[in-house]
mmCIF file of C-alpha atoms in Angstrom:
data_model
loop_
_atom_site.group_PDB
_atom_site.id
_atom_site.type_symbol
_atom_site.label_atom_id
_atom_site.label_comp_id
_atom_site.label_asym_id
_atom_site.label_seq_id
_atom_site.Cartn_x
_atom_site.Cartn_y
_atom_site.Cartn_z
ATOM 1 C CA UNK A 205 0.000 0.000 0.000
ATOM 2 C CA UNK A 206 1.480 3.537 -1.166
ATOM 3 C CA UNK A 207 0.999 6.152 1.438
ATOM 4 C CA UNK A 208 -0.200 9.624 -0.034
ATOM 5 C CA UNK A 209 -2.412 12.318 1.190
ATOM 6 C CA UNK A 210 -5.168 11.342 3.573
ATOM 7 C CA UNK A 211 -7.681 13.669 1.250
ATOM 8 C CA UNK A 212 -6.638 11.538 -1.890
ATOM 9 C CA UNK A 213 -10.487 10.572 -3.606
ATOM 10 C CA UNK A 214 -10.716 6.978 -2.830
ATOM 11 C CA UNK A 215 -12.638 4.439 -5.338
ATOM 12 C CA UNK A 216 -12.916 1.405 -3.119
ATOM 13 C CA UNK A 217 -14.115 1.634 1.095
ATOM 14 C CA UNK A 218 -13.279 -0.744 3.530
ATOM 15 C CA UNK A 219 -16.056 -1.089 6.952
ATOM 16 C CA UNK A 220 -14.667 -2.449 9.842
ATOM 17 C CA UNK A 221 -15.537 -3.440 13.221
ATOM 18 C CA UNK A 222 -13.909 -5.370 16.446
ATOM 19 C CA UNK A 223 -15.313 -9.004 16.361
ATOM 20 C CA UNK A 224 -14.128 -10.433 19.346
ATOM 21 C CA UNK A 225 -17.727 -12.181 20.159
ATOM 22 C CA UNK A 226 -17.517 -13.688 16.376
ATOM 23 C CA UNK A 227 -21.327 -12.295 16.160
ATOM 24 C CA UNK A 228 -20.425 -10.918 12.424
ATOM 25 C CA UNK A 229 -19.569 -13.360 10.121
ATOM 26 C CA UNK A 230 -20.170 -13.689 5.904
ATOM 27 C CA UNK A 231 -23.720 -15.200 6.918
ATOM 28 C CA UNK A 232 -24.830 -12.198 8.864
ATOM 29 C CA UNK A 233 -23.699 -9.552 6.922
ATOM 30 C CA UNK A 234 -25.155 -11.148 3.898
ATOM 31 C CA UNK A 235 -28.733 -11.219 6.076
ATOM 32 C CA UNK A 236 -28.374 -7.579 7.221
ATOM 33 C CA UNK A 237 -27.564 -6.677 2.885
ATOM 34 C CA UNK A 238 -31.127 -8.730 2.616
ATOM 35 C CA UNK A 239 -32.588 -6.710 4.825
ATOM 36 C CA UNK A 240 -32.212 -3.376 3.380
ATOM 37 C CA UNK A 241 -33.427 -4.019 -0.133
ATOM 38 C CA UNK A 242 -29.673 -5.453 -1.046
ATOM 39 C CA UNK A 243 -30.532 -9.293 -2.960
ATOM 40 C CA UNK A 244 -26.897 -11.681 -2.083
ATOM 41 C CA UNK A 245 -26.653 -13.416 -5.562
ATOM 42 C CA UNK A 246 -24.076 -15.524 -3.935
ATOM 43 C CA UNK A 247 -21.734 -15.231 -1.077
ATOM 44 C CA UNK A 248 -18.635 -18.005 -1.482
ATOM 45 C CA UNK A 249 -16.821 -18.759 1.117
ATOM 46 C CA UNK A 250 -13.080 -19.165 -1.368
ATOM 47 C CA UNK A 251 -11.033 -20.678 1.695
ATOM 48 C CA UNK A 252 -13.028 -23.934 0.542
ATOM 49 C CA UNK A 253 -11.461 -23.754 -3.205
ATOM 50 C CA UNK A 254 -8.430 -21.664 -2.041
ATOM 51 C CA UNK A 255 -7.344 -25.107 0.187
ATOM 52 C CA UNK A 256 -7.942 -27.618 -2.007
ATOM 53 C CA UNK A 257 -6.601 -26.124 -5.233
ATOM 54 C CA UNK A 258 -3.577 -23.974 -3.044
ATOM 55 C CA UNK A 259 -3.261 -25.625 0.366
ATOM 56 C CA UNK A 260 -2.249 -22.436 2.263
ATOM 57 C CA UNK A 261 -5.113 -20.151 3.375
ATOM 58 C CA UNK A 262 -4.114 -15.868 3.222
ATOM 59 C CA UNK A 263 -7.262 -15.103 6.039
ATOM 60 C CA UNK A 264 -9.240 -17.359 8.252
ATOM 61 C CA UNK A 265 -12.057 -15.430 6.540
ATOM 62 C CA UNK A 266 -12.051 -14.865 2.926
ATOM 63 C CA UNK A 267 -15.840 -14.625 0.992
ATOM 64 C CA UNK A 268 -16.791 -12.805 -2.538
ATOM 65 C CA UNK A 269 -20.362 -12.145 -2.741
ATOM 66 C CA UNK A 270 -22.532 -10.282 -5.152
ATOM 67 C CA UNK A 271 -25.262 -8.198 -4.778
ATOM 68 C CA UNK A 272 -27.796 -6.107 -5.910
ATOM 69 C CA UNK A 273 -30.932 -3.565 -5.885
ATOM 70 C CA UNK A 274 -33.591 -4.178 -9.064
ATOM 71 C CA UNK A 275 -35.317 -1.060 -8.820
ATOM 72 C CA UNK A 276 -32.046 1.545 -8.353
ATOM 73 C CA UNK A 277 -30.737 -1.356 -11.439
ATOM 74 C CA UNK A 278 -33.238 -1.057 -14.060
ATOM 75 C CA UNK A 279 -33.403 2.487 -13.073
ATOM 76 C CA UNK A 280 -29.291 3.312 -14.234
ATOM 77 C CA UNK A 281 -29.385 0.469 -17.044
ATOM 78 C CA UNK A 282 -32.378 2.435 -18.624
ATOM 79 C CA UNK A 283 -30.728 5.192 -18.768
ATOM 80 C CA UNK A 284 -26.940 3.936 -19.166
ATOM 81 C CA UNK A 285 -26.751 0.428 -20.634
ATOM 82 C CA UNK A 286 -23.402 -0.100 -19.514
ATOM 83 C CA UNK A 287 -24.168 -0.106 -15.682
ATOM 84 C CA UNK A 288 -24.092 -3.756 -16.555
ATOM 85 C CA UNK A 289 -20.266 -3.230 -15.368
ATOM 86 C CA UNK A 290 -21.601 -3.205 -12.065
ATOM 87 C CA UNK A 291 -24.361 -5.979 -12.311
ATOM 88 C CA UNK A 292 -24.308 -7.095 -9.699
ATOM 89 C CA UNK A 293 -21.942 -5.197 -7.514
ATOM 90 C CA UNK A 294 -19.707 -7.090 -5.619
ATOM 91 C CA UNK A 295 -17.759 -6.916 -2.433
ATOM 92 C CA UNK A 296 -14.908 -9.537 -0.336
ATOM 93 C CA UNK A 297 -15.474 -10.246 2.894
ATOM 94 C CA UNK A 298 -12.228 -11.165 5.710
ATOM 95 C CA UNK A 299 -10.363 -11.247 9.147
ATOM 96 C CA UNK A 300 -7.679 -10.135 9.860
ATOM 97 C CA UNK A 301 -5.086 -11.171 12.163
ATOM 98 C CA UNK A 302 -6.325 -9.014 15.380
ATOM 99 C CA UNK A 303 -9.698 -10.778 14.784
ATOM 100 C CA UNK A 304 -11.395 -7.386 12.734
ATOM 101 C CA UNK A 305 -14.041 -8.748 9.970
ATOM 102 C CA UNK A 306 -13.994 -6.045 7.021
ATOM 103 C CA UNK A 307 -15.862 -5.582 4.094
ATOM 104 C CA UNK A 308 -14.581 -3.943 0.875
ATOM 105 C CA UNK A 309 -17.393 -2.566 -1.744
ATOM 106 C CA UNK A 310 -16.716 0.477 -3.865
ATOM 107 C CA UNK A 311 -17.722 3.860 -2.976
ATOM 108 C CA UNK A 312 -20.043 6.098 -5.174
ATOM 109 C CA UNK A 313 -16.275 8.010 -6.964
ATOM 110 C CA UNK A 314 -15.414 4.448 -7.865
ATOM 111 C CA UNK A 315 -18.983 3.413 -8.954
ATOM 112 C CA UNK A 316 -18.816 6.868 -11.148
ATOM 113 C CA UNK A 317 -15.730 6.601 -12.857
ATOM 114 C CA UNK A 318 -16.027 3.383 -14.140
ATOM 115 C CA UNK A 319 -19.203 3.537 -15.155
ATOM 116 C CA UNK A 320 -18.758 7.038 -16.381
ATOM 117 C CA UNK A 321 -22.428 8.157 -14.957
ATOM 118 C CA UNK A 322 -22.604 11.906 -13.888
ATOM 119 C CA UNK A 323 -21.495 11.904 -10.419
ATOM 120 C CA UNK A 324 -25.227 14.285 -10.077
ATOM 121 C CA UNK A 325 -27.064 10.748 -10.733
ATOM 122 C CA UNK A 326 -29.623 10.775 -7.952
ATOM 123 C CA UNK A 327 -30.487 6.895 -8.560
ATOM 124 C CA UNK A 328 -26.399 6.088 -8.624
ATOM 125 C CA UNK A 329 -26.186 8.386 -5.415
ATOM 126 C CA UNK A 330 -29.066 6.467 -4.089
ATOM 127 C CA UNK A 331 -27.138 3.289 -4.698
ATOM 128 C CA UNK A 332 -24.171 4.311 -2.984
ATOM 129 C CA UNK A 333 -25.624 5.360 -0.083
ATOM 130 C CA UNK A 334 -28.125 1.713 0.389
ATOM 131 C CA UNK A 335 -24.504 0.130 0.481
ATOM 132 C CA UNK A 336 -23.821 2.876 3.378
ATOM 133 C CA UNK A 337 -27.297 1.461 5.167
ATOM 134 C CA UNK A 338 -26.171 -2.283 4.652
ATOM 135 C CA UNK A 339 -22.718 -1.466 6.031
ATOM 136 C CA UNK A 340 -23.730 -0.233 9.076
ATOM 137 C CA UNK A 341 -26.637 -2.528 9.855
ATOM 138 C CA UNK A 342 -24.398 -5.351 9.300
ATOM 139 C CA UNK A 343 -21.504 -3.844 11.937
ATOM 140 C CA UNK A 344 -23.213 -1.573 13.973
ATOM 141 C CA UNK A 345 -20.206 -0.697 15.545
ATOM 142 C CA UNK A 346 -18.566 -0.513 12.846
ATOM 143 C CA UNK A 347 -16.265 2.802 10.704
ATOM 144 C CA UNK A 348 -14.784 3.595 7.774
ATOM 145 C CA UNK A 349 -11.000 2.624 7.620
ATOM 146 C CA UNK A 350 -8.893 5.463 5.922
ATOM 147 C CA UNK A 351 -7.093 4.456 3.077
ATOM 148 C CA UNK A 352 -4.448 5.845 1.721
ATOM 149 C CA UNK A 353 -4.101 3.947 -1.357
ATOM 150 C CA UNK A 354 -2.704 5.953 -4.521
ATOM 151 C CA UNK A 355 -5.136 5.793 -7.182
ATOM 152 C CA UNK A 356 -3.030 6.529 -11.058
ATOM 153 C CA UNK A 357 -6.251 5.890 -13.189
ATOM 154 C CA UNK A 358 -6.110 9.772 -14.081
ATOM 155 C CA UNK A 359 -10.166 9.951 -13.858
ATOM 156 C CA UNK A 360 -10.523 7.480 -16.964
ATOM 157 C CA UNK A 361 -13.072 4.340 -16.886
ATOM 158 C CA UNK A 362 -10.492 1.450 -17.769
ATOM 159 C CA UNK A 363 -13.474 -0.504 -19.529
ATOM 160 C CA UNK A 364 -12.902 -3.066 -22.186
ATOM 161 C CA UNK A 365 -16.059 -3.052 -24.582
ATOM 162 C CA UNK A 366 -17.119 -5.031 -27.662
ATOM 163 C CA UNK A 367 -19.232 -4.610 -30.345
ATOM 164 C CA UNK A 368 -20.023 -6.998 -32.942
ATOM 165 C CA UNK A 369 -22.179 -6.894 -35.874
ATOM 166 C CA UNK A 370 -25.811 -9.748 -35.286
ATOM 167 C CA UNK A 371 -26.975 -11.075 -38.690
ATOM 168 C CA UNK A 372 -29.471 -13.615 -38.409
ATOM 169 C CA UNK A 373 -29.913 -16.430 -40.926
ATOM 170 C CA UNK A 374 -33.648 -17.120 -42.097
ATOM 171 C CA UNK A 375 -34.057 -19.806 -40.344
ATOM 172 C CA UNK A 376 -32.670 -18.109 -36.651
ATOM 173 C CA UNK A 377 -33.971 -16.535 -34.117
ATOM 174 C CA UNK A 378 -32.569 -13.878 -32.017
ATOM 175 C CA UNK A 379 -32.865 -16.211 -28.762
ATOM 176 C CA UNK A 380 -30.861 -18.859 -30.468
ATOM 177 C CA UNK A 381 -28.542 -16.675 -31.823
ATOM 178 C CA UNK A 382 -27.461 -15.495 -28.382
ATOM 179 C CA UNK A 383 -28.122 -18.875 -27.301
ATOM 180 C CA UNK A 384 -25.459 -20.403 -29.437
ATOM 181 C CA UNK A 385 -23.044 -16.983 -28.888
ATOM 182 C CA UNK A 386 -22.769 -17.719 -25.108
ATOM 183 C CA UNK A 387 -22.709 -21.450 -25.430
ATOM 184 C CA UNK A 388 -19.673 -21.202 -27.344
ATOM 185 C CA UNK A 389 -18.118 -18.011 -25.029
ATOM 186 C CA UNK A 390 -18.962 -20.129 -21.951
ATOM 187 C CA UNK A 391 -17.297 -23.460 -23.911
ATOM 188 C CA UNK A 392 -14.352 -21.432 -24.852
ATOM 189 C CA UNK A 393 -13.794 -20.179 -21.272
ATOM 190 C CA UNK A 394 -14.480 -22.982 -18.510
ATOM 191 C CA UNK A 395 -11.194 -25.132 -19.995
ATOM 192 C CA UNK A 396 -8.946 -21.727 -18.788
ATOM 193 C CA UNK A 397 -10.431 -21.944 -15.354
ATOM 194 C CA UNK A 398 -12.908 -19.196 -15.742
ATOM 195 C CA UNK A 399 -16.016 -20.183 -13.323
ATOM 196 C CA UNK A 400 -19.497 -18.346 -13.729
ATOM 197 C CA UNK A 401 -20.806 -17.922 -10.204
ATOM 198 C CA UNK A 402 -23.959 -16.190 -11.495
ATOM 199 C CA UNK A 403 -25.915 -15.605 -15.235
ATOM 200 C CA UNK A 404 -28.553 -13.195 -14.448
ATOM 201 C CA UNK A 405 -31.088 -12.737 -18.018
ATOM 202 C CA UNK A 406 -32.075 -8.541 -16.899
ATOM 203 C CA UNK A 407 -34.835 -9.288 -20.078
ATOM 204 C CA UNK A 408 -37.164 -12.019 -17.802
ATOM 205 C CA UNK A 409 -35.759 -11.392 -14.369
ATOM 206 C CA UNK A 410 -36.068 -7.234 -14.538
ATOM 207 C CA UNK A 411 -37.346 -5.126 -17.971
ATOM 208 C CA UNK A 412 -40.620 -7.650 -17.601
ATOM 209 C CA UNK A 413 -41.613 -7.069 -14.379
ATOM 210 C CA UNK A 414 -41.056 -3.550 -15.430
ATOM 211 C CA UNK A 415 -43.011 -3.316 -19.074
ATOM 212 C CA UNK A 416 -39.851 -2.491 -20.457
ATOM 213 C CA UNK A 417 -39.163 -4.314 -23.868
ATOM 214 C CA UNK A 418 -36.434 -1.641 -25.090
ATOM 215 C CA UNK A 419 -33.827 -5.336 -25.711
ATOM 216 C CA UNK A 420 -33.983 -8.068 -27.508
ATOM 217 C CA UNK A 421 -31.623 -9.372 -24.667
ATOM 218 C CA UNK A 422 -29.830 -8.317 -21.853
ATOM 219 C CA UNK A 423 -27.691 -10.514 -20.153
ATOM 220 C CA UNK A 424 -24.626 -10.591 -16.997
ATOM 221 C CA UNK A 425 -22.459 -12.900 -15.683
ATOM 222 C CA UNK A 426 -19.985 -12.935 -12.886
ATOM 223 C CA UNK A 427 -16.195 -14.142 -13.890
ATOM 224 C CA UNK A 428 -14.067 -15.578 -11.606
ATOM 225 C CA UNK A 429 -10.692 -17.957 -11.391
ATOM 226 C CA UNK A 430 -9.337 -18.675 -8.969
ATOM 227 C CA UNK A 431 -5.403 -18.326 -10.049
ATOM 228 C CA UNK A 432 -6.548 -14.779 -9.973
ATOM 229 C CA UNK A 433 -7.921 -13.942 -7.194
ATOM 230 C CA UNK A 434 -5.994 -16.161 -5.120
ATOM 231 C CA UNK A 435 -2.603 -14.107 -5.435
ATOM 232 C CA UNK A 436 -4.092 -10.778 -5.431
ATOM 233 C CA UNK A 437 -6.107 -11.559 -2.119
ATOM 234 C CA UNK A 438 -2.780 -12.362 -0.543
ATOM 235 C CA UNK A 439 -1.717 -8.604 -0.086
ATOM 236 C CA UNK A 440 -5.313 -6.531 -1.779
ATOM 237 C CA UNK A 441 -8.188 -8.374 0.645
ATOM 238 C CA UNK A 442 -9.778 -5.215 -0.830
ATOM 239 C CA UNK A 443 -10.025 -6.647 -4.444
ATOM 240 C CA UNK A 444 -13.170 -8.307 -4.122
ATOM 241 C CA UNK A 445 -14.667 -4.893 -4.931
ATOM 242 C CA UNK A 446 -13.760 -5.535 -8.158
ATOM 243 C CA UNK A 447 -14.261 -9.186 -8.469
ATOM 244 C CA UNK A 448 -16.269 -11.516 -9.517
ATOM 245 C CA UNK A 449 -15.628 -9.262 -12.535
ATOM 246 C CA UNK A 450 -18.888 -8.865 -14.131
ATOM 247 C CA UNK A 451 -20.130 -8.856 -18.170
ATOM 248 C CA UNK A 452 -22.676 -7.462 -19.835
ATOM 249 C CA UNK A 453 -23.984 -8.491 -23.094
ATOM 250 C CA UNK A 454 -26.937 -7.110 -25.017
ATOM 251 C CA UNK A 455 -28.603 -5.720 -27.852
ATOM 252 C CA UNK A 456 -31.212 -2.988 -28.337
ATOM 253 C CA UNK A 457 -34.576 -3.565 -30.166
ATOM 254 C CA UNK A 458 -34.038 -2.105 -33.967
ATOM 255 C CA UNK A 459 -30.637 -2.159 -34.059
ATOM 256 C CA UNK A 460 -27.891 -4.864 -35.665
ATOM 257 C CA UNK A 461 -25.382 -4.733 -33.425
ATOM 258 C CA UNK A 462 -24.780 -6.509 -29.853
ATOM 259 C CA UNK A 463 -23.097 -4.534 -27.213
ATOM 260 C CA UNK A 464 -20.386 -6.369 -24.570
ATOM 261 C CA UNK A 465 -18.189 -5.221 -22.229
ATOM 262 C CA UNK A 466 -16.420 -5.148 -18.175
ATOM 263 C CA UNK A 467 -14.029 -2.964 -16.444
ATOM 264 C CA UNK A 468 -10.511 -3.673 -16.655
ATOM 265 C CA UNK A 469 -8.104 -5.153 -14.189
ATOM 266 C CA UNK A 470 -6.447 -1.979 -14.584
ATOM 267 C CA UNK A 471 -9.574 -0.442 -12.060
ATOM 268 C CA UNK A 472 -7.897 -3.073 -9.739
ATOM 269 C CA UNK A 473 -4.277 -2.118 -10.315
ATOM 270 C CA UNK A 474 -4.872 1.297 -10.248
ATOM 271 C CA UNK A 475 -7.105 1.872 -7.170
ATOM 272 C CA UNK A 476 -5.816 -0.818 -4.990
ATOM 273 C CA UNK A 477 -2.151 0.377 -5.459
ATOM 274 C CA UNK A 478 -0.972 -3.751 -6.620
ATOM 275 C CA UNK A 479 2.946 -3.384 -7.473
ATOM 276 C CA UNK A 480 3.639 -7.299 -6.815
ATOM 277 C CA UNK A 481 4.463 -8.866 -10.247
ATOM 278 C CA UNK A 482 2.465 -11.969 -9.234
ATOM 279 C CA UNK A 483 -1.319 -10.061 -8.651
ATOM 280 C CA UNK A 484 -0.396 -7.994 -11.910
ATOM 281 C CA UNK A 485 0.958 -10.966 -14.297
ATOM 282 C CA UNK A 486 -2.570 -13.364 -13.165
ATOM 283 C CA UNK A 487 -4.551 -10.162 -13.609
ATOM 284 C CA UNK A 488 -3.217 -9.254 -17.263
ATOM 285 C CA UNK A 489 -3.163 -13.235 -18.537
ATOM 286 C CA UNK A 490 -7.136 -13.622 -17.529
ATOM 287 C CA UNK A 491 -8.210 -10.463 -19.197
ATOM 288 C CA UNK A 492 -6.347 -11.243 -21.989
ATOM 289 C CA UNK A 493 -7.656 -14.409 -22.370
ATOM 290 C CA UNK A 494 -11.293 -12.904 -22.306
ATOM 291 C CA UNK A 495 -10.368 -10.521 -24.717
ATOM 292 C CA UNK A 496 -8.914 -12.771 -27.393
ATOM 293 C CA UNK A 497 -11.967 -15.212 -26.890
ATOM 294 C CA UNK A 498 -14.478 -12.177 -27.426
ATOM 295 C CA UNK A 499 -12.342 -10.824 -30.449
ATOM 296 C CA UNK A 500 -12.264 -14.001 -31.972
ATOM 297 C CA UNK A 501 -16.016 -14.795 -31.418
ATOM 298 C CA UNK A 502 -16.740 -11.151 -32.952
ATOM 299 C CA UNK A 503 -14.263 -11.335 -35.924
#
C-alpha cells in the first residue's frame, strides 16, 4: 500500500468493526444486505477452493459475494446500458489477524468513474448510499478505515467493450442466436479456469416485471478464477470490490449490433495500489484471455 495524502479521492471503502464475540460473520452480513433491499446473488466462502486447489489459506475469513438492488438497477441500465459493469456489484469479505471482519465494496467516486455516470445521478447516489445502510446494519459498531491507497487511473473508466455486428440467418432466431453466442463463449472459457458464479437474463428477471421491452436481450455474468484472485487476495483483501468481474452483453430492439463489455483489471491495479508482479501478471493473462476469446467470437 502507497501512502499519499489522507484527502486523496478513494474508489474502493473498507467497513470495519472489532469481532471479538464472532457475532459478524459472511452469513450475517449477507442477512443484514437482505434486509435493506440489497438481494446476495451468492456469497462463497473461497477458503473452501483456495485449500484444495492452493493448500495455504491468506485469512481465516475470505468470501466474494454479489449483490444487488432491481429497482435503483433497471433504473441506471435504462438510462446507461453499460451499468451492466456493475451488475451485480460485488464486495470480499475477511479477518484479519487481530480478529477485525472487514468488508470492501466500492464507494459512489469508484462506482462513477467506471461507469462514467454523472457523479449528479440521484439513482447512482441512491445506490451508494443503500450500500452505506447495509454497512452499518451489518456492523453496527462498525467505521470507515482510511485508506491511503494511490489511485493513477487519471479519472478514466479502464473498460474493455465489444461490439459486434448480429446477422441472423432465415431460419434463426434472435434467442438462439445469443443462445449459441454464449454457449460457445462459456465453452471457450471454462477449460482456462474461468467459473461463472452467477448468469442473471435482466430481459425475464427485470425489464418484464417492469413493461420495459427496449432489448432483444440483456444478459450478466460474474467471472471468476481462482489463479486470480488467489494471489491478489494475498496482499489486496480489498479486491473483491472488483471481483467476480462482471459482463454485460446485449442488444437494443431495432438495431444490428450486440453490445459487450467489463471494467478492466487496470480499475484493480490502479485503485488498490498492486505493485507485486504476481497479482499484476494473473490479472493481465485472464483479461487477456477474455479478450482474445471475445475478439475471436466477434471477428
Amino acid at each position: 500500500m502507497t501512502l499519499s495524502n489522507a484527502k486523496t479521492v478513494q474508489d474502493v471503502q473498507v467497513f470495519t468493526t472489532e469481532n471479538k464475540d464472532h457475532k459478524v460473520t459472511p452469513k450475517s452480513i449477507e442477512a443484514a444486505f437482505e434486509a435493506v433491499g440489497l438481494s446476495i446473488a451468492g456469497n462463497n466462502d473461497m477458503n473452501i477452493p483456495f485449500s484444495k486447489r492452493f493448500g495455504k489459506l491468506h485469512y481465516k475469513i475470505y468470501n466474494l459475494a454479489m449483490f444487488s438492488n432491481d429497482e435503483l438497477t433497471f433504473k441506471l441500465i435504462k438510462k446507461y446500458p453499460g451499468f451492466g459493469a456493475l451488475t451485480p456489484l460485488t464486495m470480499s469479505i475477511w479477518e484479519d489477524t487481530d480478529g477485525s471482519i472487514n468488508i470492501s465494496t466500492l464507494n459512489f467516486n469508484g462506482m462513477a468513474r467506471a461507469t462514467q455516470i454523472p457523479s449528479n445521478d440521484p439513482d447512482l447516489r441512491s445506490y451508494a448510499a443503500l450500500v452505506h445502510k447495509a454497512l452499518r446494519k451489518a456492523m453496527p459498531q462498525g467505521h470507515f478505515k482510511k485508506l491511503f491507497f494511490k489511485p493513477t487511473h487519471q479519472g478514466k473508466p479502464l473498460q474493455v467493450n465489444f461490439t459486434a455486428d448480429v446477422e441472423l440467418e432465415d431460419d434463426t432466431t434472435i434467442d438462439d442466436f445469443i443462445d449459441d453466442f454464449e454457449a460457445e463463449f462459456e465453452g471457450e472459457m471454462e477449460p482456462l479456469g474461468f467459473l461463472f458464479p452467477n448468469y442473471t437474463n435482466l430481459q425475464e428477471e427485470l425489464f418484464e416485471d417492469n413493461d420495459y421491452d427496449a432489448y432483444d436481450f440483456y444478459h450478466t455474468y460474474s467471472i471468476c478464477k481462482f489463479d486470480v484472485i488467489y494471489p491478489v487476495s494475498k496482499f489486496h483483501p480489498e479486491a473483491g470490490a472488483w471481483a467476480p468481474c462482471s459482463f454485460y452483453i446485449y442488444k437494443k430492439k431495432g438495431e444490428n449490433k450486440m453490445h459487450m463489455g467489463f471494467l478492466g483489471v487496470e480499475n484493480w491495479i490502479t485503485t488498490l495500489d498492486i505493485h507485486d508482479r504476481a497479482s499484476i501478471n494473473a490479472l493481465k493473462e485472464a483479461q487477456g484471455m477474455i479478450k482474445k476469446i471475445l475478439q475471436e467470437q466477434t471477428d
